[in-house]
PDB file of C-alpha atoms and ligand atoms in Angstrom:
ATOM      1  CA  MET A   1      28.952  20.542  -9.609  1.00 57.00           C
ATOM      2  CA  ILE A   2      27.230  21.432  -6.339  1.00 58.00           C
ATOM      3  CA  GLY A   3      23.767  22.929  -6.158  1.00 77.00           C
ATOM      4  CA  VAL A   4      23.058  24.130  -2.633  1.00 94.00           C
ATOM      5  CA  ILE A   5      24.924  24.185   0.674  1.00 95.00           C
ATOM      6  CA  LYS A   6      22.795  24.559   3.780  1.00 96.00           C
ATOM      7  CA  GLU A   7      24.055  25.072   7.309  1.00 98.00           C
ATOM      8  CA  ILE A   8      22.192  23.067   9.946  1.00 97.00           C
ATOM      9  CA  LYS A   9      22.459  22.483  13.690  1.00 98.00           C
ATOM     10  CA  VAL A  10      22.380  19.067  15.311  1.00 98.00           C
ATOM     11  CA  LYS A  11      21.678  17.852  18.837  1.00 98.00           C
ATOM     12  CA  THR A  12      23.977  14.836  18.840  1.00 98.00           C
ATOM     13  CA  ALA A  13      27.341  14.039  17.307  1.00 98.00           C
ATOM     14  CA  LEU A  14      28.344  10.427  17.958  1.00 98.00           C
ATOM     15  CA  SER A  15      25.920   7.606  17.258  1.00 97.00           C
ATOM     16  CA  LEU A  16      26.475   3.951  18.047  1.00 97.00           C
ATOM     17  CA  SER A  17      27.776   2.028  15.054  1.00 97.00           C
ATOM     18  CA  LYS A  18      27.026  -1.539  14.043  1.00 92.00           C
ATOM     19  CA  LEU A  19      29.786  -1.553  11.416  1.00 92.00           C
ATOM     20  CA  PRO A  20      32.576  -4.070  12.070  1.00 91.00           C
ATOM     21  CA  GLY A  21      35.429  -2.621  14.121  1.00 94.00           C
ATOM     22  CA  LEU A  22      33.625   0.636  14.936  1.00 97.00           C
ATOM     23  CA  ASP A  23      31.976   1.748  18.161  1.00 98.00           C
ATOM     24  CA  TYR A  24      30.713   5.146  17.043  1.00 98.00           C
ATOM     25  CA  ALA A  25      29.784   6.896  13.799  1.00 98.00           C
ATOM     26  CA  LEU A  26      30.455  10.572  13.166  1.00 98.00           C
ATOM     27  CA  ASN A  27      29.229  12.295  10.007  1.00 98.00           C
ATOM     28  CA  PRO A  28      29.891  16.036   9.566  1.00 98.00           C
ATOM     29  CA  TYR A  29      27.685  16.309   6.463  1.00 98.00           C
ATOM     30  CA  ARG A  30      24.242  15.145   5.319  1.00 97.00           C
ATOM     31  CA  GLY A  31      24.143  14.739   1.561  1.00 96.00           C
ATOM     32  CA  CYS A  32      27.262  14.250  -0.529  1.00 97.00           C
ATOM     33  CA  GLU A  33      28.645  16.203  -3.454  1.00 96.00           C
ATOM     34  CA  HIS A  34      30.545  13.201  -4.742  1.00 97.00           C
ATOM     35  CA  ALA A  35      27.244  11.967  -6.182  1.00 95.00           C
ATOM     36  CA  CYS A  36      28.323   8.354  -6.786  1.00 96.00           C
ATOM     37  CA  ILE A  37      25.806   6.507  -8.911  1.00 95.00           C
ATOM     38  CA  TYR A  38      25.806   3.442  -6.633  1.00 95.00           C
ATOM     39  CA  CYS A  39      25.396   5.398  -3.375  1.00 95.00           C
ATOM     40  CA  TYR A  40      22.976   3.880  -0.900  1.00 90.00           C
ATOM     41  CA  ALA A  41      23.366   6.589   1.750  1.00 91.00           C
ATOM     42  CA  PRO A  42      20.017   8.159   0.729  1.00 91.00           C
ATOM     43  CA  SER A  43      18.197   5.031   1.920  1.00 88.00           C
ATOM     44  CA  VAL A  44      20.266   4.872   5.125  1.00 86.00           C
ATOM     45  CA  ILE A  45      19.417   8.445   6.157  1.00 88.00           C
ATOM     46  CA  HIS A  46      15.955   8.472   4.561  1.00 89.00           C
ATOM     47  CA  TRP A  47      16.898  11.332   2.257  1.00 90.00           C
ATOM     48  CA  ASP A  48      13.822  13.144   0.975  1.00 89.00           C
ATOM     49  CA  LYS A  49      15.408  16.406  -0.167  1.00 89.00           C
ATOM     50  CA  GLY A  50      15.669  15.898  -3.899  1.00 87.00           C
ATOM     51  CA  GLU A  51      18.381  14.564  -6.187  1.00 88.00           C
ATOM     52  CA  TRP A  52      21.364  13.103  -4.325  1.00 90.00           C
ATOM     53  CA  GLY A  53      24.460  15.272  -4.747  1.00 91.00           C
ATOM     54  CA  LYS A  54      22.598  18.530  -5.305  1.00 92.00           C
ATOM     55  CA  LEU A  55      22.210  19.554  -1.669  1.00 94.00           C
ATOM     56  CA  VAL A  56      24.652  19.236   1.201  1.00 96.00           C
ATOM     57  CA  GLU A  57      23.747  20.018   4.786  1.00 97.00           C
ATOM     58  CA  VAL A  58      26.693  21.127   6.903  1.00 98.00           C
ATOM     59  CA  LYS A  59      26.468  20.349  10.612  1.00 98.00           C
ATOM     60  CA  VAL A  60      28.039  23.614  11.692  1.00 98.00           C
ATOM     61  CA  ASN A  61      27.716  23.053  15.458  1.00 98.00           C
ATOM     62  CA  LEU A  62      29.010  19.478  15.356  1.00 98.00           C
ATOM     63  CA  PRO A  63      32.434  20.230  16.935  1.00 98.00           C
ATOM     64  CA  ARG A  64      30.790  21.945  19.911  1.00 98.00           C
ATOM     65  CA  ILE A  65      28.418  19.000  20.507  1.00 98.00           C
ATOM     66  CA  LEU A  66      31.215  16.490  19.991  1.00 98.00           C
ATOM     67  CA  SER A  67      33.402  18.263  22.498  1.00 98.00           C
ATOM     68  CA  LYS A  68      30.735  17.798  25.187  1.00 97.00           C
ATOM     69  CA  GLU A  69      30.046  14.178  24.249  1.00 98.00           C
ATOM     70  CA  LEU A  70      33.709  13.174  24.298  1.00 98.00           C
ATOM     71  CA  ARG A  71      33.925  14.108  27.960  1.00 96.00           C
ATOM     72  CA  LEU A  72      31.072  11.731  28.799  1.00 95.00           C
ATOM     73  CA  LYS A  73      31.363   8.801  26.384  1.00 96.00           C
ATOM     74  CA  LYS A  74      33.347   5.649  26.957  1.00 97.00           C
ATOM     75  CA  LYS A  75      36.395   5.565  24.707  1.00 97.00           C
ATOM     76  CA  GLY A  76      35.814   3.641  21.473  1.00 98.00           C
ATOM     77  CA  VAL A  77      36.675   3.610  17.776  1.00 98.00           C
ATOM     78  CA  VAL A  78      35.026   6.469  15.890  1.00 98.00           C
ATOM     79  CA  GLY A  79      34.198   5.903  12.229  1.00 98.00           C
ATOM     80  CA  LEU A  80      34.515   9.293  10.570  1.00 98.00           C
ATOM     81  CA  GLY A  81      32.377   9.375   7.445  1.00 96.00           C
ATOM     82  CA  THR A  82      30.383   6.173   7.825  1.00 96.00           C
ATOM     83  CA  VAL A  83      27.458   7.497   5.778  1.00 96.00           C
ATOM     84  CA  THR A  84      28.691  10.475   3.759  1.00 97.00           C
ATOM     85  CA  ASP A  85      32.187  11.552   2.787  1.00 98.00           C
ATOM     86  CA  PRO A  86      33.912  13.635   5.490  1.00 98.00           C
ATOM     87  CA  TYR A  87      36.271  15.186   2.917  1.00 98.00           C
ATOM     88  CA  GLN A  88      33.751  16.177   0.269  1.00 98.00           C
ATOM     89  CA  PRO A  89      34.305  19.638  -1.285  1.00 97.00           C
ATOM     90  CA  ALA A  90      32.329  21.568   1.380  1.00 97.00           C
ATOM     91  CA  GLU A  91      34.964  20.512   3.916  1.00 98.00           C
ATOM     92  CA  LYS A  92      37.501  22.787   2.199  1.00 97.00           C
ATOM     93  CA  LYS A  93      35.581  25.786   3.442  1.00 97.00           C
ATOM     94  CA  TYR A  94      33.901  24.536   6.618  1.00 98.00           C
ATOM     95  CA  GLU A  95      36.656  22.373   8.139  1.00 98.00           C
ATOM     96  CA  ILE A  96      34.129  20.520  10.332  1.00 98.00           C
ATOM     97  CA  THR A  97      35.987  17.235   9.870  1.00 98.00           C
ATOM     98  CA  ARG A  98      39.276  18.889  10.743  1.00 98.00           C
ATOM     99  CA  ARG A  99      37.880  20.451  13.913  1.00 98.00           C
ATOM    100  CA  CYS A 100      36.320  17.137  14.967  1.00 98.00           C
ATOM    101  CA  LEU A 101      39.650  15.412  14.382  1.00 98.00           C
ATOM    102  CA  GLY A 102      41.352  17.944  16.646  1.00 98.00           C
ATOM    103  CA  LEU A 103      38.899  17.104  19.427  1.00 98.00           C
ATOM    104  CA  LEU A 104      39.211  13.359  18.936  1.00 98.00           C
ATOM    105  CA  LEU A 105      42.986  13.710  19.086  1.00 98.00           C
ATOM    106  CA  MET A 106      42.835  15.764  22.259  1.00 98.00           C
ATOM    107  CA  ASN A 107      40.701  13.039  23.874  1.00 97.00           C
ATOM    108  CA  ASP A 108      42.806  10.211  22.397  1.00 96.00           C
ATOM    109  CA  PHE A 109      39.884   8.430  20.701  1.00 98.00           C
ATOM    110  CA  PRO A 110      40.822   5.830  18.049  1.00 98.00           C
ATOM    111  CA  VAL A 111      39.614   6.914  14.598  1.00 98.00           C
ATOM    112  CA  CYS A 112      38.877   5.210  11.299  1.00 98.00           C
ATOM    113  CA  ILE A 113      38.325   7.510   8.288  1.00 98.00           C
ATOM    114  CA  GLN A 114      36.866   6.537   4.928  1.00 98.00           C
ATOM    115  CA  THR A 115      36.953   8.901   1.966  1.00 98.00           C
ATOM    116  CA  LYS A 116      37.199   9.306  -1.801  1.00 98.00           C
ATOM    117  CA  SER A 117      38.994  12.625  -1.548  1.00 98.00           C
ATOM    118  CA  SER A 118      42.636  13.614  -1.516  1.00 98.00           C
ATOM    119  CA  LEU A 119      41.628  16.556   0.699  1.00 98.00           C
ATOM    120  CA  VAL A 120      42.442  14.174   3.564  1.00 98.00           C
ATOM    121  CA  LEU A 121      46.105  15.116   2.962  1.00 98.00           C
ATOM    122  CA  ARG A 122      45.390  18.619   4.254  1.00 98.00           C
ATOM    123  CA  ASP A 123      45.017  17.128   7.749  1.00 98.00           C
ATOM    124  CA  ILE A 124      48.142  15.000   7.731  1.00 98.00           C
ATOM    125  CA  ASP A 125      49.602  17.130  10.532  1.00 98.00           C
ATOM    126  CA  LEU A 126      46.789  15.939  12.839  1.00 98.00           C
ATOM    127  CA  LEU A 127      46.524  12.400  11.493  1.00 98.00           C
ATOM    128  CA  LYS A 128      50.186  11.737  12.282  1.00 97.00           C
ATOM    129  CA  LYS A 129      49.682  12.533  15.952  1.00 98.00           C
ATOM    130  CA  PHE A 130      46.994   9.934  16.700  1.00 98.00           C
ATOM    131  CA  SER A 131      48.039   6.857  18.662  1.00 97.00           C
ATOM    132  CA  ASN A 132      45.424   4.790  16.831  1.00 98.00           C
ATOM    133  CA  LEU A 133      44.097   5.939  13.449  1.00 98.00           C
ATOM    134  CA  GLU A 134      43.670   4.545   9.981  1.00 98.00           C
ATOM    135  CA  VAL A 135      42.526   6.009   6.677  1.00 98.00           C
ATOM    136  CA  GLY A 136      40.638   4.080   4.032  1.00 98.00           C
ATOM    137  CA  ILE A 137      40.372   5.355   0.475  1.00 98.00           C
ATOM    138  CA  THR A 138      37.848   3.946  -1.964  1.00 98.00           C
ATOM    139  CA  LEU A 139      38.815   2.865  -5.473  1.00 97.00           C
ATOM    140  CA  THR A 140      36.370   1.301  -7.912  1.00 97.00           C
ATOM    141  CA  SER A 141      38.309   1.520 -11.184  1.00 97.00           C
ATOM    142  CA  HIS A 142      41.826   2.261 -12.367  1.00 97.00           C
ATOM    143  CA  ASP A 143      40.454   4.146 -15.371  1.00 98.00           C
ATOM    144  CA  ASP A 144      39.700   7.771 -14.544  1.00 98.00           C
ATOM    145  CA  ASN A 145      37.172   8.034 -17.399  1.00 98.00           C
ATOM    146  CA  VAL A 146      35.161   5.329 -15.671  1.00 97.00           C
ATOM    147  CA  ARG A 147      35.692   6.989 -12.276  1.00 98.00           C
ATOM    148  CA  GLN A 148      34.355  10.271 -13.651  1.00 97.00           C
ATOM    149  CA  LYS A 149      31.135   8.567 -14.653  1.00 96.00           C
ATOM    150  CA  LEU A 150      30.765   6.567 -11.431  1.00 97.00           C
ATOM    151  CA  GLU A 151      31.870   9.162  -8.877  1.00 97.00           C
ATOM    152  CA  PRO A 152      31.713  12.512 -10.673  1.00 96.00           C
ATOM    153  CA  GLY A 153      32.364  14.749  -7.673  1.00 96.00           C
ATOM    154  CA  ALA A 154      35.179  12.767  -6.060  1.00 98.00           C
ATOM    155  CA  SER A 155      38.964  12.972  -6.485  1.00 98.00           C
ATOM    156  CA  SER A 156      40.599  11.375  -9.511  1.00 98.00           C
ATOM    157  CA  VAL A 157      42.143   7.907  -9.363  1.00 98.00           C
ATOM    158  CA  GLU A 158      45.623   9.435  -9.509  1.00 98.00           C
ATOM    159  CA  GLU A 159      44.895  11.825  -6.637  1.00 98.00           C
ATOM    160  CA  ARG A 160      43.578   8.999  -4.487  1.00 98.00           C
ATOM    161  CA  LEU A 161      46.574   6.761  -5.177  1.00 98.00           C
ATOM    162  CA  HIS A 162      48.858   9.693  -4.389  1.00 98.00           C
ATOM    163  CA  ALA A 163      46.976  10.296  -1.122  1.00 98.00           C
ATOM    164  CA  LEU A 164      47.418   6.643  -0.115  1.00 98.00           C
ATOM    165  CA  SER A 165      51.100   6.822  -0.879  1.00 97.00           C
ATOM    166  CA  GLU A 166      51.625  10.072   1.065  1.00 98.00           C
ATOM    167  CA  LEU A 167      49.695   8.816   4.073  1.00 98.00           C
ATOM    168  CA  SER A 168      51.804   5.635   4.162  1.00 96.00           C
ATOM    169  CA  LYS A 169      55.018   7.639   3.833  1.00 96.00           C
ATOM    170  CA  ASN A 170      53.933   9.594   6.875  1.00 97.00           C
ATOM    171  CA  GLY A 171      53.506   6.439   8.928  1.00 97.00           C
ATOM    172  CA  ILE A 172      49.707   6.426   8.815  1.00 98.00           C
ATOM    173  CA  LYS A 173      47.959   3.074   8.530  1.00 97.00           C
ATOM    174  CA  THR A 174      45.986   2.907   5.264  1.00 97.00           C
ATOM    175  CA  TRP A 175      43.542   0.586   3.572  1.00 95.00           C
ATOM    176  CA  VAL A 176      41.719   0.528   0.291  1.00 95.00           C
ATOM    177  CA  PHE A 177      38.014   0.020   0.013  1.00 95.00           C
ATOM    178  CA  MET A 178      37.698  -1.664  -3.365  1.00 94.00           C
ATOM    179  CA  GLY A 179      34.004  -1.353  -3.744  1.00 92.00           C
ATOM    180  CA  PRO A 180      31.551  -1.642  -5.018  1.00 94.00           C
ATOM    181  CA  VAL A 181      33.110  -3.909  -7.607  1.00 93.00           C
ATOM    182  CA  MET A 182      31.065  -2.993 -10.691  1.00 94.00           C
ATOM    183  CA  PRO A 183      30.364  -6.119 -12.770  1.00 92.00           C
ATOM    184  CA  TYR A 184      32.155  -6.034 -16.156  1.00 93.00           C
ATOM    185  CA  ILE A 185      33.311  -2.454 -15.474  1.00 95.00           C
ATOM    186  CA  THR A 186      35.796  -2.574 -12.589  1.00 94.00           C
ATOM    187  CA  ASP A 187      39.175  -3.360 -14.148  1.00 93.00           C
ATOM    188  CA  VAL A 188      40.417  -5.740 -11.464  1.00 90.00           C
ATOM    189  CA  GLU A 189      43.958  -6.534 -12.656  1.00 90.00           C
ATOM    190  CA  PRO A 190      45.225  -2.987 -13.320  1.00 93.00           C
ATOM    191  CA  LEU A 191      43.433  -1.666 -10.268  1.00 94.00           C
ATOM    192  CA  ILE A 192      45.008  -4.206  -7.922  1.00 91.00           C
ATOM    193  CA  GLY A 193      48.363  -3.630  -9.635  1.00 91.00           C
ATOM    194  CA  ALA A 194      48.116   0.110  -8.893  1.00 94.00           C
ATOM    195  CA  ILE A 195      46.910  -0.498  -5.346  1.00 93.00           C
ATOM    196  CA  SER A 196      49.789  -2.847  -4.579  1.00 89.00           C
ATOM    197  CA  LEU A 197      52.282  -0.122  -5.572  1.00 91.00           C
ATOM    198  CA  VAL A 198      51.007   2.247  -2.871  1.00 92.00           C
ATOM    199  CA  LYS A 199      51.186  -0.523  -0.268  1.00 88.00           C
ATOM    200  CA  PRO A 200      48.039  -0.218   1.833  1.00 92.00           C
ATOM    201  CA  ASP A 201      47.896  -2.318   4.983  1.00 92.00           C
ATOM    202  CA  TYR A 202      44.895  -4.163   3.594  1.00 90.00           C
ATOM    203  CA  VAL A 203      42.255  -4.149   0.859  1.00 90.00           C
ATOM    204  CA  LEU A 204      38.589  -4.451   1.739  1.00 90.00           C
ATOM    205  CA  VAL A 205      36.489  -5.723  -1.162  1.00 90.00           C
ATOM    206  CA  ASP A 206      32.771  -5.211  -1.489  1.00 89.00           C
ATOM    207  CA  LYS A 207      30.251  -6.222  -4.112  1.00 88.00           C
ATOM    208  CA  LEU A 208      27.560  -3.991  -5.555  1.00 88.00           C
ATOM    209  CA  ARG A 209      24.808  -3.799  -2.947  1.00 82.00           C
ATOM    210  CA  MET A 210      21.250  -4.154  -4.156  1.00 73.00           C
ATOM    211  CA  LYS A 211      19.861  -1.664  -1.649  1.00 74.00           C
ATOM    212  CA  GLU A 212      16.710   0.342  -2.099  1.00 70.00           C
ATOM    213  CA  GLY A 213      17.167   3.105  -4.674  1.00 79.00           C
ATOM    214  CA  VAL A 214      20.478   1.702  -5.987  1.00 89.00           C
ATOM    215  CA  ARG A 215      18.878  -0.475  -8.644  1.00 90.00           C
ATOM    216  CA  ASP A 216      17.252   2.391 -10.564  1.00 90.00           C
ATOM    217  CA  SER A 217      20.287   4.621 -10.318  1.00 92.00           C
ATOM    218  CA  VAL A 218      22.699   1.893 -11.484  1.00 94.00           C
ATOM    219  CA  LEU A 219      20.439   0.695 -14.300  1.00 94.00           C
ATOM    220  CA  GLY A 220      19.992   4.298 -15.480  1.00 94.00           C
ATOM    221  CA  PHE A 221      23.772   4.665 -15.516  1.00 95.00           C
ATOM    222  CA  ILE A 222      24.256   1.370 -17.390  1.00 96.00           C
ATOM    223  CA  ASN A 223      21.609   2.309 -19.962  1.00 96.00           C
ATOM    224  CA  GLU A 224      23.325   5.622 -20.568  1.00 96.00           C
ATOM    225  CA  PHE A 225      26.997   4.586 -20.665  1.00 97.00           C
ATOM    226  CA  TYR A 226      27.101   0.800 -21.108  1.00 97.00           C
ATOM    227  CA  PRO A 227      23.855  -0.162 -22.910  1.00 97.00           C
ATOM    228  CA  LEU A 228      25.320  -3.516 -23.970  1.00 97.00           C
ATOM    229  CA  LEU A 229      25.500  -4.491 -20.300  1.00 96.00           C
ATOM    230  CA  THR A 230      21.863  -3.718 -19.511  1.00 95.00           C
ATOM    231  CA  GLU A 231      20.647  -7.299 -19.709  1.00 94.00           C
ATOM    232  CA  LYS A 232      23.541  -8.615 -17.655  1.00 92.00           C
ATOM    233  CA  TYR A 233      22.885  -6.045 -14.918  1.00 92.00           C
ATOM    234  CA  GLU A 234      19.177  -6.813 -14.912  1.00 90.00           C
ATOM    235  CA  ASN A 235      20.062 -10.471 -14.420  1.00 89.00           C
ATOM    236  CA  ILE A 236      22.458  -9.622 -11.603  1.00 87.00           C
ATOM    237  CA  PHE A 237      19.839  -7.500  -9.877  1.00 84.00           C
ATOM    238  CA  SER A 238      17.222 -10.218 -10.237  1.00 85.00           C
ATOM    239  CA  GLY A 239      19.665 -12.737  -8.775  1.00 79.00           C
ATOM    240  CA  GLU A 240      19.817 -14.815 -11.954  1.00 71.00           C
ATOM    241  CA  GLU A 241      23.509 -14.252 -12.544  1.00 69.00           C
ATOM    242  CA  ASN A 242      25.972 -14.912  -9.750  1.00 75.00           C
ATOM    243  CA  TYR A 243      28.713 -12.683 -11.082  1.00 80.00           C
ATOM    244  CA  PHE A 244      30.326 -12.038  -7.735  1.00 80.00           C
ATOM    245  CA  VAL A 245      31.397 -15.544  -6.768  1.00 79.00           C
ATOM    246  CA  GLU A 246      33.805 -15.649  -9.707  1.00 78.00           C
ATOM    247  CA  ILE A 247      34.981 -12.082  -9.636  1.00 82.00           C
ATOM    248  CA  LEU A 248      35.659 -12.116  -5.906  1.00 79.00           C
ATOM    249  CA  ASP A 249      37.751 -15.222  -6.386  1.00 79.00           C
ATOM    250  CA  ASP A 250      39.727 -13.449  -9.148  1.00 79.00           C
ATOM    251  CA  ILE A 251      40.301 -10.476  -6.876  1.00 81.00           C
ATOM    252  CA  LYS A 252      41.470 -12.717  -4.044  1.00 78.00           C
ATOM    253  CA  LYS A 253      43.999 -14.457  -6.307  1.00 78.00           C
ATOM    254  CA  SER A 254      45.136 -11.171  -7.779  1.00 77.00           C
ATOM    255  CA  CYS A 255      45.673  -9.683  -4.313  1.00 75.00           C
ATOM    256  CA  GLU A 256      47.585 -12.763  -3.167  1.00 74.00           C
ATOM    257  CA  SER A 257      49.901 -12.592  -6.160  1.00 72.00           C
ATOM    258  CA  LYS A 258      50.888  -8.999  -5.360  1.00 69.00           C
ATOM    259  CA  ASN A 259      53.250  -8.312  -2.523  1.00 56.00           C
ATOM    260  CA  GLY A 260      51.714  -7.080   0.677  1.00 56.00           C
ATOM    261  CA  ALA A 261      48.099  -6.430  -0.339  1.00 58.00           C
ATOM    262  CA  LYS A 262      46.028  -8.413   2.140  1.00 68.00           C
ATOM    263  CA  TYR A 263      42.543  -9.206   0.947  1.00 66.00           C
ATOM    264  CA  ILE A 264      39.474  -9.075   3.168  1.00 70.00           C
ATOM    265  CA  LEU A 265      35.969  -9.600   1.891  1.00 61.00           C
ATOM    266  CA  TYR A 266      33.479  -7.161   3.335  1.00 59.00           C
ATOM    267  CA  HIS A 267      30.309  -8.770   4.689  1.00 45.00           C
TER     268      HIS A 267
HETATM  269  S1  SF4 B 301      31.251   9.366  -1.439  1.00 92.61           S
HETATM  270 FE1  SF4 B 301      29.995   7.879  -0.345  1.00 92.61          FE
HETATM  271  S2  SF4 B 301      28.314   9.080   0.501  1.00 92.61           S
HETATM  272 FE2  SF4 B 301      29.254  10.311  -1.069  1.00 92.61          FE
HETATM  273  S3  SF4 B 301      28.011   9.909  -2.856  1.00 92.61           S
HETATM  274 FE3  SF4 B 301      29.783   8.523  -2.893  1.00 92.61          FE
HETATM  275  S4  SF4 B 301      29.064   6.634  -1.944  1.00 92.61           S
HETATM  276 FE4  SF4 B 301      27.603   8.259  -1.417  1.00 92.61          FE
END
C-alpha cells in the first residue's frame, strides 16, 4: 500500500524520553506505512509531508550515529519505536532496526520495543541475547476485518498473536498494548480471551486519545464504516459521553478473570 520511500540522514539517534519506564527514544523511520486511522504520530513529529502512510523516510545513517552515541551516553532504557513502528514493511529491506538492536546488544543497553508487526520474529536471534529487553505488541480488536480497517498496513491479528506466543516461548518478556480501545468497536471479551492464551507478562490499556488531527481521521473512518456510531463518537469527542470509565472497568474485570494477564491502565 506504500507510496514513496525516501532515504534521509540524521544528526542524532537517541533522544530523551518522557514516556514512563523509558530513558531514551529511538525511531528508525519517520512516517509509517501501517497507516492506522487513530495515529497521532503526525502531530508529535509535526508531519507536513502529505497523507500519513503514503511516505516513509528511512534514517539510513542511524546505526552509525547510534554507535557513536552509545559510547558516550549513560546507560538507560531505550524505547525502540516510540513514535513510528520500527518493524513496518520498509524494515524488511533496510534492516535499520535490526542493526540498531545489534549495537544496543553489544553495549548492553536495556530495550523496550513496541510494534504491530510480526516481522519482529525475524530478530528473535538477537532479542534472546539481551539481558534486559521486552517486546510489546499492539492489539485493538480480535476481529481481523476490523483490524484491516483500523490498521490497514499492519500485521493481521493472528500474526500478532503468533508473534507474542513465539516470543514468550523463546523466553522473551512480552506485553500487549491494548489500545486505543475503540468505543463500541473493540471487542473486549474475545480480545482479552485471545490475549490470555498467549500469556503476555502484562496488558497495557489505553483509551482513544483526542489529540490534534485524530478527531477528523477517526470521525471520517466512523462515517465511512460505522455511520450508526457517528453521533456517539461526536459525543465522546466533545466530552459529553464518558464511555471510557465503564469500558475500562469491564476490561479490568475481564483481565482479572483470566489467568495471568495483569492489567495496567496507561496514563
Ligand atoms: S503503527 Fe503506530 S506510528 Fe504507525 S501508523 Fe500505526 S499508530 Fe501510527
